[in-house]
Short mmCIF file of C-alpha atoms in Angstrom, two decimals:
data_model
loop_
_atom_site.label_atom_id
_atom_site.label_comp_id
_atom_site.label_asym_id
_atom_site.label_seq_id
_atom_site.Cartn_x
_atom_site.Cartn_y
_atom_site.Cartn_z
CA MET A 1 -34.92 10.30 -16.25
CA ASN A 2 -34.40 12.34 -19.42
CA ARG A 3 -31.17 13.84 -18.12
CA GLU A 4 -29.89 10.41 -17.08
CA LYS A 5 -30.57 8.96 -20.54
CA LEU A 6 -28.92 11.91 -22.27
CA ARG A 7 -25.91 11.59 -19.96
CA GLU A 8 -25.69 7.85 -20.60
CA PHE A 9 -25.43 8.36 -24.37
CA GLU A 10 -23.14 11.40 -24.27
CA PRO A 11 -20.01 9.22 -24.77
CA VAL A 12 -21.72 7.29 -27.60
CA PHE A 13 -22.29 10.32 -29.83
CA TYR A 14 -20.10 13.02 -28.26
CA PRO A 15 -17.02 11.23 -26.86
CA LYS A 16 -14.24 13.46 -25.59
CA SER A 17 -11.59 10.90 -26.59
CA ILE A 18 -11.34 7.86 -28.87
CA ALA A 19 -8.83 5.00 -28.91
CA VAL A 20 -8.55 2.81 -32.01
CA VAL A 21 -7.47 -0.74 -31.10
CA GLY A 22 -6.01 -2.31 -34.20
CA ALA A 23 -4.68 0.96 -35.59
CA SER A 24 -2.01 0.23 -38.15
CA PRO A 25 0.21 2.09 -40.62
CA ASN A 26 -1.11 -0.31 -43.29
CA PRO A 27 -3.72 1.69 -45.27
CA ILE A 28 -5.76 -1.39 -46.21
CA LYS A 29 -6.42 -2.25 -42.55
CA PHE A 30 -9.71 -1.00 -41.17
CA GLY A 31 -8.01 0.19 -37.99
CA ASN A 32 -6.01 2.58 -40.16
CA ARG A 33 -9.12 3.67 -42.07
CA TYR A 34 -11.02 4.49 -38.88
CA LEU A 35 -8.13 6.54 -37.55
CA GLU A 36 -7.53 8.40 -40.82
CA ALA A 37 -11.23 9.18 -41.20
CA LEU A 38 -11.37 10.71 -37.72
CA ILE A 39 -8.28 12.81 -38.44
CA ASN A 40 -9.51 13.97 -41.86
CA ALA A 41 -12.99 14.80 -40.54
CA GLY A 42 -11.49 17.05 -37.87
CA TYR A 43 -12.80 15.03 -34.91
CA ARG A 44 -12.93 17.38 -31.94
CA GLY A 45 -11.63 15.10 -29.20
CA LYS A 46 -8.32 13.37 -28.51
CA LEU A 47 -7.21 10.36 -30.58
CA TYR A 48 -5.09 7.43 -29.46
CA PRO A 49 -3.90 4.68 -31.83
CA VAL A 50 -3.43 1.33 -30.05
CA ASN A 51 -0.97 -1.17 -31.52
CA PRO A 52 1.30 -3.67 -29.68
CA SER A 53 4.32 -2.28 -31.56
CA GLY A 54 3.79 1.28 -30.30
CA GLY A 55 5.65 3.91 -32.32
CA LYS A 56 3.75 6.49 -34.37
CA ILE A 57 0.73 5.92 -36.61
CA SER A 58 -0.72 8.67 -38.81
CA GLY A 59 1.47 11.15 -36.94
CA LEU A 60 0.07 10.20 -33.54
CA LYS A 61 1.82 8.38 -30.69
CA ALA A 62 0.60 4.77 -30.53
CA TYR A 63 0.22 2.82 -27.29
CA PRO A 64 0.62 -0.95 -26.84
CA THR A 65 -2.67 -1.29 -24.92
CA VAL A 66 -5.60 0.86 -23.82
CA ARG A 67 -4.24 0.70 -20.25
CA ASP A 68 -1.03 2.38 -21.38
CA ILE A 69 -2.79 5.56 -22.54
CA PRO A 70 -1.99 8.21 -19.90
CA ASP A 71 -5.20 10.22 -20.34
CA PRO A 72 -8.90 9.29 -19.87
CA VAL A 73 -10.49 7.38 -22.77
CA GLU A 74 -14.26 7.43 -23.32
CA TYR A 75 -14.81 5.54 -26.59
CA VAL A 76 -12.83 2.59 -27.96
CA ILE A 77 -13.05 1.25 -31.52
CA VAL A 78 -11.96 -2.39 -31.80
CA SER A 79 -10.75 -3.79 -35.12
CA ILE A 80 -8.79 -6.94 -34.25
CA PRO A 81 -9.45 -10.70 -34.56
CA ALA A 82 -12.29 -12.00 -32.37
CA GLN A 83 -10.07 -14.30 -30.30
CA HIS A 84 -8.28 -11.29 -28.75
CA VAL A 85 -11.26 -9.15 -27.75
CA LEU A 86 -11.70 -10.33 -24.15
CA ASP A 87 -8.26 -9.08 -23.15
CA VAL A 88 -9.10 -5.70 -24.70
CA LEU A 89 -12.28 -5.54 -22.62
CA ASP A 90 -10.29 -6.19 -19.45
CA ASP A 91 -8.08 -3.23 -20.40
CA CYS A 92 -11.14 -1.07 -21.06
CA ALA A 93 -12.62 -1.91 -17.66
CA ALA A 94 -9.34 -1.08 -15.92
CA LYS A 95 -9.11 2.21 -17.83
CA GLY A 96 -12.66 3.34 -17.04
CA VAL A 97 -13.79 3.42 -20.67
CA LYS A 98 -17.46 4.32 -21.24
CA VAL A 99 -18.19 2.76 -24.67
CA VAL A 100 -16.57 0.00 -26.73
CA GLN A 101 -17.56 -0.33 -30.39
CA PHE A 102 -16.68 -3.55 -32.19
CA PHE A 103 -16.02 -3.49 -35.90
CA THR A 104 -14.75 -7.03 -35.26
CA ALA A 105 -17.13 -9.79 -36.44
CA GLY A 106 -17.24 -13.55 -35.84
CA PHE A 107 -19.68 -13.79 -32.93
CA SER A 108 -23.34 -14.82 -32.63
CA GLU A 109 -24.02 -13.99 -36.29
CA THR A 110 -21.97 -17.05 -37.25
CA GLY A 111 -24.41 -19.36 -35.49
CA GLU A 112 -21.45 -21.25 -34.01
CA GLU A 113 -21.22 -21.98 -30.30
CA GLU A 114 -17.79 -20.42 -29.86
CA GLY A 115 -18.91 -17.13 -31.42
CA CYS A 116 -22.05 -17.09 -29.26
CA ARG A 117 -20.01 -17.89 -26.14
CA LEU A 118 -17.57 -15.07 -26.87
CA GLU A 119 -20.40 -12.60 -27.32
CA ARG A 120 -22.02 -13.62 -24.02
CA GLU A 121 -18.67 -13.25 -22.27
CA MET A 122 -18.20 -9.78 -23.80
CA VAL A 123 -21.55 -8.61 -22.45
CA LYS A 124 -20.73 -10.05 -19.03
CA LYS A 125 -17.42 -8.18 -18.94
CA ALA A 126 -19.15 -4.96 -20.01
CA LYS A 127 -21.64 -5.20 -17.15
CA GLU A 128 -18.91 -5.97 -14.65
CA GLY A 129 -16.66 -3.22 -16.04
CA GLY A 130 -19.33 -0.51 -16.16
CA PHE A 131 -19.17 0.24 -19.90
CA ARG A 132 -21.50 -0.29 -22.88
CA ILE A 133 -20.92 -2.19 -26.12
CA ILE A 134 -21.93 -1.10 -29.62
CA GLY A 135 -22.04 -4.19 -31.81
CA PRO A 136 -20.19 -6.40 -32.36
CA ASN A 137 -20.11 -6.71 -36.15
CA CYS A 138 -20.89 -3.05 -36.83
CA ILE A 139 -19.45 0.25 -38.07
CA GLY A 140 -20.59 2.33 -35.10
CA ALA A 141 -21.67 5.91 -34.51
CA TYR A 142 -21.84 8.94 -36.82
CA SER A 143 -22.14 12.34 -35.16
CA PRO A 144 -21.69 15.24 -37.60
CA ALA A 145 -22.14 17.86 -34.86
CA HIS A 146 -19.11 16.35 -33.12
CA GLN A 147 -17.18 15.91 -36.39
CA MET A 148 -17.25 12.17 -35.80
CA PRO A 149 -17.43 10.43 -39.20
CA TYR A 150 -19.11 7.16 -40.04
CA GLY A 151 -16.43 4.50 -39.68
CA PRO A 152 -13.90 4.70 -42.50
CA MET A 153 -15.94 7.37 -44.39
CA PRO A 154 -14.23 10.74 -43.74
CA MET A 155 -17.11 12.81 -45.13
CA LEU A 156 -19.40 14.80 -42.85
CA GLY A 157 -22.84 15.95 -43.90
CA GLU A 158 -24.66 18.99 -42.58
CA VAL A 159 -26.14 18.71 -39.10
CA GLY A 160 -29.91 18.34 -38.87
CA THR A 161 -32.74 16.71 -36.94
CA VAL A 162 -32.99 13.23 -38.51
CA ALA A 163 -31.64 10.24 -36.56
CA PHE A 164 -31.11 6.78 -38.04
CA ILE A 165 -30.41 3.48 -36.28
CA SER A 166 -29.45 0.38 -38.23
CA GLN A 167 -28.50 -3.24 -37.80
CA SER A 168 -26.75 -2.99 -41.16
CA GLY A 169 -23.56 -0.98 -41.48
CA GLY A 170 -23.94 -0.89 -45.26
CA HIS A 171 -27.49 0.48 -45.16
CA ALA A 172 -26.47 3.12 -42.62
CA GLY A 173 -23.58 4.17 -44.84
CA ARG A 174 -25.83 4.31 -47.88
CA ILE A 175 -28.44 6.49 -46.16
CA ILE A 176 -25.69 8.90 -45.09
CA GLU A 177 -24.43 9.05 -48.70
CA ILE A 178 -27.96 9.65 -50.00
CA GLY A 179 -28.40 12.33 -47.36
CA MET A 180 -25.28 14.15 -48.51
CA ARG A 181 -26.55 14.13 -52.08
CA ARG A 182 -30.21 14.89 -51.47
CA GLY A 183 -29.97 17.10 -48.38
CA ILE A 184 -31.10 14.82 -45.54
CA ARG A 185 -29.48 16.35 -42.48
CA PHE A 186 -28.71 13.97 -39.65
CA SER A 187 -28.40 14.61 -35.94
CA LYS A 188 -26.80 11.18 -35.51
CA VAL A 189 -26.62 7.70 -37.01
CA VAL A 190 -25.56 4.40 -35.48
CA SER A 191 -24.93 0.96 -36.92
CA PHE A 192 -25.19 -1.51 -34.03
CA GLY A 193 -24.87 -4.90 -35.74
CA ASN A 194 -25.66 -7.81 -33.42
CA GLY A 195 -26.83 -5.45 -30.67
CA SER A 196 -25.39 -7.67 -27.95
CA ASP A 197 -25.65 -4.90 -25.34
CA LEU A 198 -27.04 -1.62 -26.67
CA ASP A 199 -29.86 -2.55 -29.05
CA SER A 200 -32.78 -0.88 -30.83
CA VAL A 201 -34.72 -0.39 -27.59
CA ASP A 202 -31.80 1.41 -25.91
CA TYR A 203 -31.28 3.73 -28.87
CA LEU A 204 -34.99 4.47 -29.12
CA GLU A 205 -35.16 5.30 -25.40
CA TYR A 206 -32.42 7.85 -26.01
CA LEU A 207 -33.77 9.30 -29.26
CA LYS A 208 -37.20 9.72 -27.69
CA VAL A 209 -35.74 12.37 -25.34
CA ASP A 210 -32.90 13.67 -27.53
CA PRO A 211 -33.60 17.39 -28.12
CA ASP A 212 -31.54 17.37 -31.32
CA THR A 213 -33.69 14.70 -33.01
CA ARG A 214 -37.09 15.40 -34.56
CA ILE A 215 -37.47 12.45 -36.98
CA ILE A 216 -36.35 8.83 -36.46
CA GLY A 217 -35.58 6.26 -39.14
CA ALA A 218 -34.47 2.67 -38.65
CA TYR A 219 -33.40 -0.47 -40.47
CA LEU A 220 -34.08 -3.54 -38.31
CA GLU A 221 -33.87 -7.27 -38.91
CA GLY A 222 -35.22 -8.45 -35.55
CA MET A 223 -35.26 -7.61 -31.87
CA ARG A 224 -35.06 -9.19 -28.45
CA GLN A 225 -37.42 -6.88 -26.54
CA GLY A 226 -40.44 -6.75 -28.84
CA ARG A 227 -43.02 -5.59 -26.28
CA ARG A 228 -40.79 -2.88 -24.87
CA PHE A 229 -39.97 -1.68 -28.38
CA LEU A 230 -43.66 -1.49 -29.28
CA GLN A 231 -44.46 0.48 -26.12
CA LEU A 232 -41.59 2.89 -26.79
CA ALA A 233 -42.51 3.26 -30.45
CA ARG A 234 -46.10 4.08 -29.53
CA GLU A 235 -44.95 6.75 -27.06
CA THR A 236 -42.24 8.20 -29.30
CA SER A 237 -44.25 8.38 -32.53
CA LYS A 238 -46.77 10.74 -30.93
CA THR A 239 -44.22 13.55 -31.14
CA LYS A 240 -41.49 12.26 -33.45
CA PRO A 241 -42.32 10.54 -36.76
CA MET A 242 -40.80 7.06 -36.95
CA ILE A 243 -40.04 5.37 -40.27
CA ILE A 244 -38.89 1.74 -40.18
CA TRP A 245 -37.57 -0.52 -42.92
CA LYS A 246 -37.65 -4.16 -41.86
CA GLY A 247 -35.31 -6.73 -43.40
CA GLY A 248 -35.82 -10.49 -43.45
CA ASN A 249 -39.46 -10.52 -44.56
CA THR A 250 -39.21 -13.72 -46.63
CA ASP A 251 -37.92 -17.11 -45.54
CA ALA A 252 -34.75 -16.51 -47.54
CA GLY A 253 -34.40 -12.99 -46.13
CA ALA A 254 -34.90 -14.25 -42.58
CA ALA A 255 -32.14 -16.81 -43.09
CA ALA A 256 -29.86 -14.06 -44.41
CA ALA A 257 -30.69 -11.85 -41.40
CA ALA A 258 -29.80 -14.67 -39.03
CA SER A 259 -26.37 -15.02 -40.64
CA HIS A 260 -25.91 -11.24 -40.89
CA THR A 261 -26.61 -10.10 -37.34
CA GLY A 262 -27.87 -13.24 -35.59
CA SER A 263 -31.39 -11.77 -35.54
CA LEU A 264 -34.47 -13.86 -34.85
CA ALA A 265 -37.05 -13.10 -37.52
CA ILE A 266 -40.48 -11.69 -36.68
CA SER A 267 -43.49 -12.70 -38.79
CA ASP A 268 -44.06 -10.11 -41.50
CA THR A 269 -47.80 -10.03 -40.78
CA ILE A 270 -47.21 -9.46 -37.07
CA TRP A 271 -44.57 -6.82 -37.78
CA THR A 272 -46.91 -4.86 -40.06
CA ALA A 273 -49.76 -4.96 -37.55
CA VAL A 274 -47.53 -4.00 -34.62
CA LEU A 275 -46.06 -0.97 -36.37
CA LYS A 276 -49.47 0.19 -37.55
CA GLN A 277 -50.86 -0.01 -34.00
CA ALA A 278 -47.94 2.07 -32.78
CA GLY A 279 -48.42 4.79 -35.39
CA VAL A 280 -45.10 3.96 -37.04
CA ILE A 281 -44.60 4.17 -40.81
CA ARG A 282 -43.33 0.99 -42.42
CA VAL A 283 -41.40 1.30 -45.69
CA ASP A 284 -40.18 -1.43 -48.04
CA SER A 285 -36.93 -0.11 -49.47
CA LEU A 286 -33.98 2.16 -48.84
CA GLU A 287 -35.32 4.53 -51.50
CA GLU A 288 -38.74 4.82 -49.85
CA LEU A 289 -37.04 5.33 -46.49
CA ALA A 290 -34.92 8.21 -47.84
CA ASP A 291 -37.88 9.78 -49.65
CA THR A 292 -40.02 9.68 -46.51
CA LEU A 293 -37.32 11.04 -44.20
CA LEU A 294 -36.77 13.93 -46.61
CA THR A 295 -40.51 14.63 -46.84
CA PHE A 296 -40.86 14.90 -43.06
CA GLN A 297 -37.73 17.06 -42.88
CA HIS A 298 -39.10 19.60 -45.36
CA PHE A 299 -42.85 19.64 -44.72
CA PRO A 300 -44.76 21.40 -41.97
CA PRO A 301 -46.93 19.10 -39.82
CA PHE A 302 -50.19 19.10 -41.77
CA LEU A 303 -52.14 16.92 -44.20
CA SER A 304 -51.38 17.36 -47.90
CA GLU A 305 -54.06 15.20 -49.47
CA ASN A 306 -55.24 17.42 -52.34
CA VAL A 307 -52.50 17.84 -54.90
CA ALA A 308 -52.06 19.81 -58.09
CA ILE A 309 -49.72 18.37 -60.70
CA VAL A 310 -47.99 20.81 -63.05
CA ALA A 311 -46.40 19.10 -66.05
CA GLY A 312 -45.63 19.72 -69.70
CA LEU A 313 -42.99 22.35 -68.98
CA ALA A 314 -41.07 21.32 -72.09
CA GLY A 315 -43.32 18.57 -73.45
CA GLY A 316 -45.91 16.19 -72.07
CA GLY A 317 -49.20 14.80 -73.29
CA GLY A 318 -52.46 13.36 -72.07
CA GLY A 319 -50.95 9.99 -71.22
CA GLU A 320 -48.77 11.58 -68.58
CA SER A 321 -51.81 13.18 -66.97
CA VAL A 322 -53.48 9.78 -66.69
CA SER A 323 -50.43 8.02 -65.23
CA SER A 324 -49.79 10.89 -62.80
CA THR A 325 -53.36 10.75 -61.53
CA ASP A 326 -53.14 6.97 -61.16
CA ALA A 327 -49.90 7.26 -59.17
CA CYS A 328 -51.54 9.66 -56.72
CA ALA A 329 -54.89 7.90 -56.46
CA SER A 330 -53.26 4.51 -55.84
CA VAL A 331 -51.82 5.77 -52.53
CA GLY A 332 -54.81 7.83 -51.42
CA LEU A 333 -53.91 11.29 -52.73
CA ASN A 334 -56.64 13.36 -54.38
CA VAL A 335 -56.13 15.22 -57.66
CA PRO A 336 -59.18 17.51 -57.48
CA PRO A 337 -60.39 19.64 -60.40
CA PHE A 338 -59.33 23.27 -60.32
CA THR A 339 -61.94 25.88 -59.48
CA GLU A 340 -63.62 27.62 -62.40
CA GLU A 341 -61.73 30.80 -61.52
CA THR A 342 -58.40 28.96 -61.73
CA ARG A 343 -59.30 27.41 -65.10
CA SER A 344 -60.42 30.76 -66.46
CA ARG A 345 -57.20 32.48 -65.42
CA LEU A 346 -55.05 29.68 -66.85
CA LYS A 347 -56.96 29.87 -70.12
CA GLY A 348 -55.96 33.51 -70.37
CA ILE A 349 -52.20 32.81 -70.32
CA LEU A 350 -51.56 29.30 -71.69
CA PRO A 351 -51.61 28.52 -75.43
CA PRO A 352 -54.77 26.73 -76.66
CA ALA A 353 -52.72 24.17 -78.61
CA GLY A 354 -51.07 21.53 -76.43
CA SER A 355 -52.28 22.75 -73.06
CA ILE A 356 -54.64 20.77 -70.84
CA LEU A 357 -56.32 23.19 -68.44
CA ARG A 358 -57.35 20.74 -65.77
CA ASN A 359 -55.59 19.00 -62.91
CA PRO A 360 -53.06 17.58 -63.81
CA LEU A 361 -52.11 20.71 -65.72
CA ASP A 362 -50.18 20.32 -68.98
CA MET A 363 -48.47 23.63 -69.81
CA GLY A 364 -48.02 22.66 -73.45
CA GLY A 365 -44.25 23.06 -73.46
CA VAL A 366 -44.09 26.75 -72.50
CA GLY A 367 -42.59 26.29 -69.02
CA GLY A 368 -39.36 27.83 -70.27
CA VAL A 369 -41.17 31.14 -70.84
CA LEU A 370 -40.50 32.51 -67.39
CA GLU A 371 -43.31 35.08 -67.32
CA ILE A 372 -45.88 32.40 -68.19
CA LEU A 373 -44.42 29.93 -65.70
CA GLU A 374 -44.47 32.46 -62.88
CA GLU A 375 -48.06 33.48 -63.54
CA THR A 376 -49.14 29.84 -63.88
CA MET A 377 -47.59 28.96 -60.53
CA GLU A 378 -49.23 31.97 -58.89
CA ILE A 379 -52.65 30.85 -60.15
CA VAL A 380 -52.25 27.18 -59.18
CA VAL A 381 -50.85 27.93 -55.72
CA ALA A 382 -53.79 30.27 -55.02
CA ASP A 383 -56.43 27.61 -55.78
CA PRO A 384 -58.25 26.91 -52.47
CA ARG A 385 -58.79 23.25 -53.37
CA ILE A 386 -55.05 22.57 -53.46
CA ASP A 387 -52.87 21.66 -50.44
CA LEU A 388 -49.68 20.77 -52.30
CA VAL A 389 -48.15 21.31 -55.75
CA ILE A 390 -46.11 18.64 -57.56
CA VAL A 391 -44.04 19.99 -60.46
CA ASN A 392 -42.99 17.31 -62.95
CA GLU A 393 -39.84 18.78 -64.50
CA HIS A 394 -38.73 16.05 -66.95
CA LEU A 395 -35.08 17.08 -66.89
CA TYR A 396 -34.19 15.17 -70.05
CA GLN A 397 -36.66 17.32 -72.03
CA LEU A 398 -35.72 20.58 -70.33
CA ASP A 399 -32.04 19.81 -70.87
CA MET A 400 -32.70 19.66 -74.62
CA TRP A 401 -35.07 22.60 -74.99
CA VAL A 402 -34.09 25.31 -72.50
CA ALA A 403 -30.81 27.00 -71.66
CA LYS A 404 -29.10 26.18 -68.37
CA GLU A 405 -29.67 29.74 -67.15
CA THR A 406 -33.39 29.40 -67.90
CA LEU A 407 -33.60 26.15 -65.95
CA GLU A 408 -31.93 27.89 -62.99
CA ALA A 409 -34.46 30.72 -63.21
CA MET A 410 -37.35 28.23 -63.38
CA ASN A 411 -36.20 26.60 -60.17
CA ASP A 412 -35.85 30.01 -58.53
CA ILE A 413 -39.54 30.53 -59.32
CA PHE A 414 -40.46 27.21 -57.70
CA ILE A 415 -38.45 28.12 -54.60
CA ARG A 416 -40.33 31.41 -54.26
CA PHE A 417 -43.72 29.74 -54.45
CA ARG A 418 -42.65 27.08 -51.94
CA GLY A 419 -43.03 29.80 -49.32
CA MET A 420 -46.73 30.14 -50.15
CA LYS A 421 -47.75 26.48 -50.36
CA PRO A 422 -45.87 23.17 -50.03
CA LEU A 423 -44.24 22.35 -53.35
CA VAL A 424 -42.16 19.40 -54.51
CA ILE A 425 -40.26 18.64 -57.70
CA VAL A 426 -40.24 15.40 -59.66
CA ALA A 427 -37.01 15.38 -61.65
CA ALA A 428 -36.51 12.19 -63.63
CA PRO A 429 -32.89 11.56 -64.68
CA GLY A 430 -31.64 13.73 -67.48
CA LEU A 431 -28.82 16.00 -66.37
CA ALA A 432 -25.28 14.84 -65.77
CA SER A 433 -24.93 13.52 -62.21
CA ASP A 434 -22.94 16.50 -60.89
CA GLU A 435 -25.46 18.98 -62.27
CA ARG A 436 -28.36 16.98 -60.89
CA THR A 437 -26.75 16.80 -57.45
CA ALA A 438 -26.22 20.57 -57.46
CA LEU A 439 -29.85 21.08 -58.50
CA GLU A 440 -31.15 18.77 -55.75
CA ARG A 441 -29.04 20.44 -53.09
CA LYS A 442 -30.10 23.94 -54.14
CA LEU A 443 -33.77 22.99 -53.97
CA SER A 444 -33.34 20.98 -50.77
CA ASP A 445 -31.63 23.93 -49.08
CA ALA A 446 -34.80 25.89 -49.88
CA GLN A 447 -36.99 23.12 -48.36
CA VAL A 448 -38.14 21.92 -51.80
CA THR A 449 -38.03 18.12 -51.92
CA VAL A 450 -36.87 16.48 -55.16
CA TYR A 451 -37.99 12.96 -56.11
CA PRO A 452 -36.81 10.90 -59.11
CA SER A 453 -40.34 9.77 -60.05
CA LEU A 454 -43.92 10.79 -59.42
CA ASP A 455 -44.71 7.36 -57.96
CA ARG A 456 -42.01 7.83 -55.32
CA ALA A 457 -43.16 11.37 -54.56
CA ALA A 458 -46.77 10.24 -54.13
CA LYS A 459 -45.81 7.34 -51.87
CA ALA A 460 -43.64 9.48 -49.57
CA ILE A 461 -46.33 12.16 -49.28
CA ALA A 462 -48.94 9.46 -48.59
CA ASN A 463 -46.72 8.05 -45.82
CA MET A 464 -46.59 11.47 -44.21
CA ASN A 465 -50.36 11.90 -44.52
CA TRP A 466 -50.96 8.49 -42.91
CA TYR A 467 -48.85 9.52 -39.93
CA TYR A 468 -50.70 12.79 -39.35
CA ARG A 469 -54.14 11.20 -39.83
CA PHE A 470 -53.27 8.42 -37.38
CA HIS A 471 -52.07 10.76 -34.69
CA ARG A 472 -55.09 12.99 -35.10
CA GLY A 473 -57.40 10.00 -34.65
CA ASN A 474 -58.65 9.91 -38.24
CA LEU A 475 -57.64 6.34 -39.11
#
């Protein structure tokens, strides 16, 4: 069964050849953008532009139809008006194509009978022709291991173990962009739009057994096979964390979802209960989704409920300690007092003026003194009451008060201590965007997660803790 499912999806994420129907020399046409992105990304298979005029497009020989291509074709991208798609599907069936992905829109999502009829006819032709459909109304598959970019985006991120399925092409593109900046490494991503043939259940069946995927994220607006999805989610989440962001939770959002992908809305109350029963994490925004995926990617599988907060590296104050504690407590994280030994050792190295020698710890602005920072981290990490350390960097203060080289050295210290106990960084905006991106990537490469606020860090860590408590029977 596992081998069959892996074989079935091989041409979805690892196609040996791709034809682009609607390829054009016009750079504003999406057919051209798909083709150029594949070329620029170094796609490993063979490429075939398809255009009725033939000739050459982007330096490649173009063919009038898919049937005219002399070699086997596994994956076809369709970017032409909806009224012409049925003829293309006849060509795909005759050619023995495995997968057809429709960028083309104008089907069931319109709510009009003609669009719905066309979509039903497409699915019928796919079944008769022995191929599968991704979409319509979608951007398709992203497979960095196969150098297969996401639609017209030529960039490829690093290969990893996170998979993402999405009914929204825009949200899938955004999570890939965030991943490139923050270090989320994807095994594969797919935007499947209306899901007329392959839908969330099909992709989950595959990802459940995919050896290259360890964590699964999803953006969904609705589904046709609710019971099957719940059963699969319950089975899958036992070994692979699942994080789902649901769209269309309000009446207005449900109406928007219906016009976006033709999805039938599910009651928000039912959705929440169903996911909880299945041991699946529900998130409420793209930002929370990204934070939680990154947390699972970097953390070992254990509970991190007791946190130490280290702040005041270049400034701070008692108010920050209060708000930091509130942020953690509000999502179920504990901020326990340090042991007497820890407090005594900290008292011996931190200045009496400005420091707060409890948890949260305020260093009194001496974080830029590397010897003091290193010794402080050694003491805090060694405290037996602490599972996880959150360092609140306040980049805008550090940027003013410490040299760039010192900031680099500070982060090297945090990376070293990450090997002794889980450690994350809260880095509120402060540096120029390029510098911040470089900082995030350096830390992410060392398995140190960076969050833009303590609230977001606490929520993502709490999501992870909920998952591990649930699957250990403690909820």
